[in-house]
Amino acid sequence: MKKLILLATLVGANFYHAQTQVIAHRGFWKTNPTTAENSIAALKNAQQLKVYGSEFDVRMTKDGVLVINHDEHINGVEIAAMDFKSLKKQKLSNGENLSTLEKYLKQGKKSEVKLILEIKPAKTPELETEMVEKTLAMVEKYKLQNQTEYISFSLHIAKELKKQNPKALVQYLAGDLSPQEIKNLGIDGVDYHYNVFLEKHQDWIEQAKNLGVITNVWTVNDSEIYKKLYDAGVQFVTTNTPDVFLNINKSRE
């Protein structure tokens, strides 16, 4: 009987680990040669690599156009303070123009790779609500609801996403709320820096697992840290080196 229980435990653990998935951080840009973060080229690379998902960042211009960029500024220009007409010719480091969310989603639709859409915090709750409305509408326009997952450092954005679309899969990034608190808010997951799980709150992975709260970790580029998270049962890892971690997964199959 003890042998059967042990076997069931091992099978369960292996199944859980089999679900550990790799997400390309701002696309797969750390190639040879490298391309630009949050570029269409980086998204295409992630799609070709066949990772679970490709993460990217959404901001809004002064006139309400959703664009793809991590920082508040591009080439020294503040995105939220400028109309899109004045921004659309801004270049990424690989020569691409600043992409709109619409253009990005059109490329995303060409593959089954999940679109891990981060809505960046805005200056007011009202602007954040507008961003949520426009983002959800754009995703619906291209019928990508089942392919898109949402993350944000803004708790207001996370709650607003669930309010406007209860079926949306939403994870919170800031690292300051326990899995139980996230569960109580009706948010689907925690997507925290790896130090939160490995150093500050080592019990949170198990707590999240017991609560059915998704666990995701950013931004892991060290293989040894990845292995620790993998062994701990983290479900998703976001990385600049998705090709390396996919190879680790293959070696453990």
Short mmCIF file of C-alpha atoms in Angstrom, two decimals, residues 49-244:
data_model
loop_
_atom_site.label_atom_id
_atom_site.label_comp_id
_atom_site.label_asym_id
_atom_site.label_seq_id
_atom_site.Cartn_x
_atom_site.Cartn_y
_atom_site.Cartn_z
CA LEU A 49 10.44 28.62 -30.92
CA LYS A 50 6.99 27.38 -29.85
CA VAL A 51 7.16 28.58 -26.28
CA TYR A 52 3.99 28.58 -24.19
CA GLY A 53 3.64 32.35 -24.42
CA SER A 54 5.25 35.61 -25.46
CA GLU A 55 5.02 38.54 -23.05
CA PHE A 56 4.73 42.16 -24.18
CA ASP A 57 3.95 45.60 -22.74
CA VAL A 58 1.06 47.91 -23.61
CA ARG A 59 0.97 51.68 -23.08
CA MET A 60 -1.42 54.38 -24.29
CA THR A 61 -0.67 57.59 -26.16
CA LYS A 62 -2.21 60.96 -25.29
CA ASP A 63 -4.89 60.46 -27.95
CA GLY A 64 -5.79 56.95 -26.75
CA VAL A 65 -3.84 54.69 -29.12
CA LEU A 66 -2.47 51.50 -27.56
CA VAL A 67 1.18 50.86 -28.42
CA ILE A 68 3.82 48.27 -27.50
CA ASN A 69 6.69 49.53 -25.36
CA HIS A 70 8.09 48.69 -21.94
CA ASP A 71 9.37 52.08 -20.79
CA GLU A 72 7.34 55.25 -20.34
CA HIS A 73 9.61 56.88 -22.92
CA ILE A 74 10.83 55.86 -26.33
CA ASN A 75 13.96 57.58 -27.62
CA GLY A 76 13.50 60.25 -24.95
CA VAL A 77 9.85 60.93 -25.85
CA GLU A 78 7.12 60.32 -23.26
CA ILE A 79 4.48 58.09 -24.81
CA ALA A 80 1.56 59.23 -22.63
CA ALA A 81 2.27 62.88 -23.45
CA MET A 82 2.28 62.56 -27.23
CA ASP A 83 -0.28 61.82 -29.95
CA PHE A 84 0.33 58.67 -31.96
CA LYS A 85 0.90 60.72 -35.10
CA SER A 86 4.01 62.15 -33.47
CA LEU A 87 5.17 58.76 -32.19
CA LYS A 88 4.50 56.31 -34.99
CA LYS A 89 7.83 56.92 -36.73
CA GLN A 90 9.85 56.28 -33.58
CA LYS A 91 12.24 53.40 -34.20
CA LEU A 92 13.11 50.39 -32.09
CA SER A 93 16.73 49.29 -31.97
CA ASN A 94 16.18 46.83 -34.83
CA GLY A 95 14.75 49.51 -37.13
CA GLU A 96 11.08 48.63 -36.68
CA ASN A 97 8.62 51.44 -36.08
CA LEU A 98 6.86 51.56 -32.72
CA SER A 99 4.08 48.98 -33.01
CA THR A 100 0.43 49.45 -32.17
CA LEU A 101 -1.38 46.78 -30.18
CA GLU A 102 -3.52 46.12 -33.23
CA LYS A 103 -0.52 45.33 -35.42
CA TYR A 104 0.95 43.14 -32.69
CA LEU A 105 -2.26 41.16 -32.30
CA LYS A 106 -2.46 40.58 -36.05
CA GLN A 107 0.91 38.83 -35.86
CA GLY A 108 -0.11 37.04 -32.69
CA LYS A 109 -3.10 35.54 -34.47
CA LYS A 110 -0.77 33.70 -36.86
CA SER A 111 0.30 31.24 -34.15
CA GLU A 112 -1.14 29.39 -31.17
CA VAL A 113 1.53 30.83 -28.84
CA LYS A 114 -0.22 32.58 -25.94
CA LEU A 115 -0.11 36.37 -25.85
CA ILE A 116 0.90 37.44 -22.35
CA LEU A 117 -0.33 41.02 -22.40
CA GLU A 118 0.98 43.36 -19.71
CA ILE A 119 -0.96 46.59 -19.29
CA LYS A 120 1.44 49.13 -17.80
CA PRO A 121 0.21 51.43 -15.02
CA ALA A 122 -1.04 54.87 -16.07
CA LYS A 123 -1.10 58.19 -14.23
CA THR A 124 -4.73 57.93 -13.08
CA PRO A 125 -7.26 55.15 -12.41
CA GLU A 126 -9.45 56.67 -15.11
CA LEU A 127 -6.72 56.25 -17.72
CA GLU A 128 -6.09 52.69 -16.54
CA THR A 129 -9.79 51.88 -16.91
CA GLU A 130 -9.73 53.32 -20.43
CA MET A 131 -6.72 51.18 -21.27
CA VAL A 132 -8.48 48.06 -20.02
CA GLU A 133 -11.61 48.84 -22.05
CA LYS A 134 -9.66 49.45 -25.24
CA THR A 135 -7.39 46.44 -24.76
CA LEU A 136 -10.25 44.03 -24.19
CA ALA A 137 -12.12 45.46 -27.19
CA MET A 138 -9.07 45.04 -29.44
CA VAL A 139 -8.50 41.46 -28.30
CA GLU A 140 -12.17 40.70 -28.92
CA LYS A 141 -12.01 42.32 -32.37
CA TYR A 142 -9.41 39.77 -33.44
CA LYS A 143 -11.12 36.91 -31.58
CA LEU A 144 -8.06 36.28 -29.43
CA GLN A 145 -9.83 35.99 -26.06
CA ASN A 146 -8.76 32.38 -25.55
CA GLN A 147 -5.18 33.06 -26.63
CA THR A 148 -4.58 36.15 -24.49
CA GLU A 149 -3.64 36.27 -20.80
CA TYR A 150 -3.22 39.51 -18.83
CA ILE A 151 -0.69 40.71 -16.28
CA SER A 152 -0.16 44.05 -14.54
CA PHE A 153 1.67 45.74 -11.68
CA SER A 154 -1.45 47.85 -11.13
CA LEU A 155 -3.96 46.21 -8.81
CA HIS A 156 -6.62 48.54 -10.20
CA ILE A 157 -5.93 47.26 -13.72
CA ALA A 158 -6.02 43.63 -12.56
CA LYS A 159 -9.34 44.12 -10.78
CA GLU A 160 -10.76 46.13 -13.68
CA LEU A 161 -9.85 43.37 -16.14
CA LYS A 162 -11.83 40.84 -14.08
CA LYS A 163 -14.68 43.30 -13.63
CA GLN A 164 -15.00 44.01 -17.35
CA ASN A 165 -14.36 40.42 -18.42
CA PRO A 166 -14.73 37.82 -15.65
CA LYS A 167 -13.49 35.13 -18.04
CA ALA A 168 -10.17 36.88 -18.63
CA LEU A 169 -7.13 35.14 -17.13
CA VAL A 170 -5.37 37.76 -14.97
CA GLN A 171 -2.19 37.66 -12.91
CA TYR A 172 -0.80 40.31 -10.57
CA LEU A 173 2.87 41.32 -10.75
CA ALA A 174 3.81 43.52 -7.79
CA GLY A 175 4.68 40.76 -5.32
CA ASP A 176 3.09 42.38 -2.27
CA LEU A 177 -0.02 40.20 -1.89
CA SER A 178 -0.18 36.60 -0.74
CA PRO A 179 -1.86 33.92 -2.85
CA GLN A 180 -4.73 33.93 -0.36
CA GLU A 181 -5.22 37.68 -0.79
CA ILE A 182 -5.12 37.26 -4.57
CA LYS A 183 -7.69 34.47 -4.35
CA ASN A 184 -9.94 36.66 -2.20
CA LEU A 185 -9.80 39.41 -4.85
CA GLY A 186 -10.89 37.01 -7.57
CA ILE A 187 -7.62 37.36 -9.50
CA ASP A 188 -6.32 34.19 -11.13
CA GLY A 189 -2.63 34.20 -10.36
CA VAL A 190 0.56 35.62 -8.91
CA ASP A 191 3.35 36.54 -11.32
CA TYR A 192 6.18 37.61 -9.03
CA HIS A 193 9.94 38.16 -9.11
CA TYR A 194 11.68 34.91 -8.25
CA ASN A 195 13.11 36.36 -5.01
CA VAL A 196 9.58 36.62 -3.63
CA PHE A 197 9.24 32.84 -3.81
CA LEU A 198 12.83 31.76 -3.16
CA GLU A 199 13.75 34.21 -0.38
CA LYS A 200 10.87 36.24 1.06
CA HIS A 201 7.92 33.86 1.09
CA GLN A 202 9.03 30.30 0.46
CA ASP A 203 5.62 28.97 1.48
CA TRP A 204 3.70 30.91 -1.16
CA ILE A 205 4.25 28.39 -3.97
CA GLU A 206 2.63 25.63 -1.94
CA GLN A 207 -0.08 28.00 -0.72
CA ALA A 208 -0.90 29.02 -4.29
CA LYS A 209 -0.96 25.41 -5.41
CA ASN A 210 -3.42 24.48 -2.64
CA LEU A 211 -5.65 27.43 -3.52
CA GLY A 212 -5.60 26.84 -7.27
CA VAL A 213 -3.82 30.18 -7.82
CA ILE A 214 -1.53 30.31 -10.87
CA THR A 215 2.20 30.73 -10.16
CA ASN A 216 4.38 32.59 -12.63
CA VAL A 217 7.86 34.02 -12.07
CA TRP A 218 9.87 36.82 -13.70
CA THR A 219 12.52 37.43 -15.01
CA VAL A 220 14.65 34.29 -14.71
CA ASN A 221 17.80 34.01 -16.84
CA ASP A 222 19.89 31.75 -14.62
CA SER A 223 19.54 28.02 -15.30
CA GLU A 224 20.14 27.04 -11.67
CA ILE A 225 17.40 29.38 -10.46
CA TYR A 226 15.11 27.99 -13.14
CA LYS A 227 15.76 24.45 -11.95
CA LYS A 228 14.95 25.43 -8.34
CA LEU A 229 11.65 26.94 -9.43
CA TYR A 230 10.92 23.96 -11.65
CA ASP A 231 11.55 21.58 -8.76
CA ALA A 232 9.39 23.73 -6.47
CA GLY A 233 6.47 23.32 -8.85
CA VAL A 234 6.16 26.82 -10.30
CA GLN A 235 3.84 26.61 -13.29
CA PHE A 236 5.29 29.33 -15.53
CA VAL A 237 8.65 31.05 -15.86
CA THR A 238 9.22 34.25 -17.84
CA THR A 239 12.71 34.57 -19.28
CA ASN A 240 15.00 36.28 -21.80
CA THR A 241 16.51 32.85 -22.58
CA PRO A 242 13.50 30.71 -23.48
CA ASP A 243 15.53 28.47 -25.78
CA VAL A 244 17.83 27.46 -22.91
#
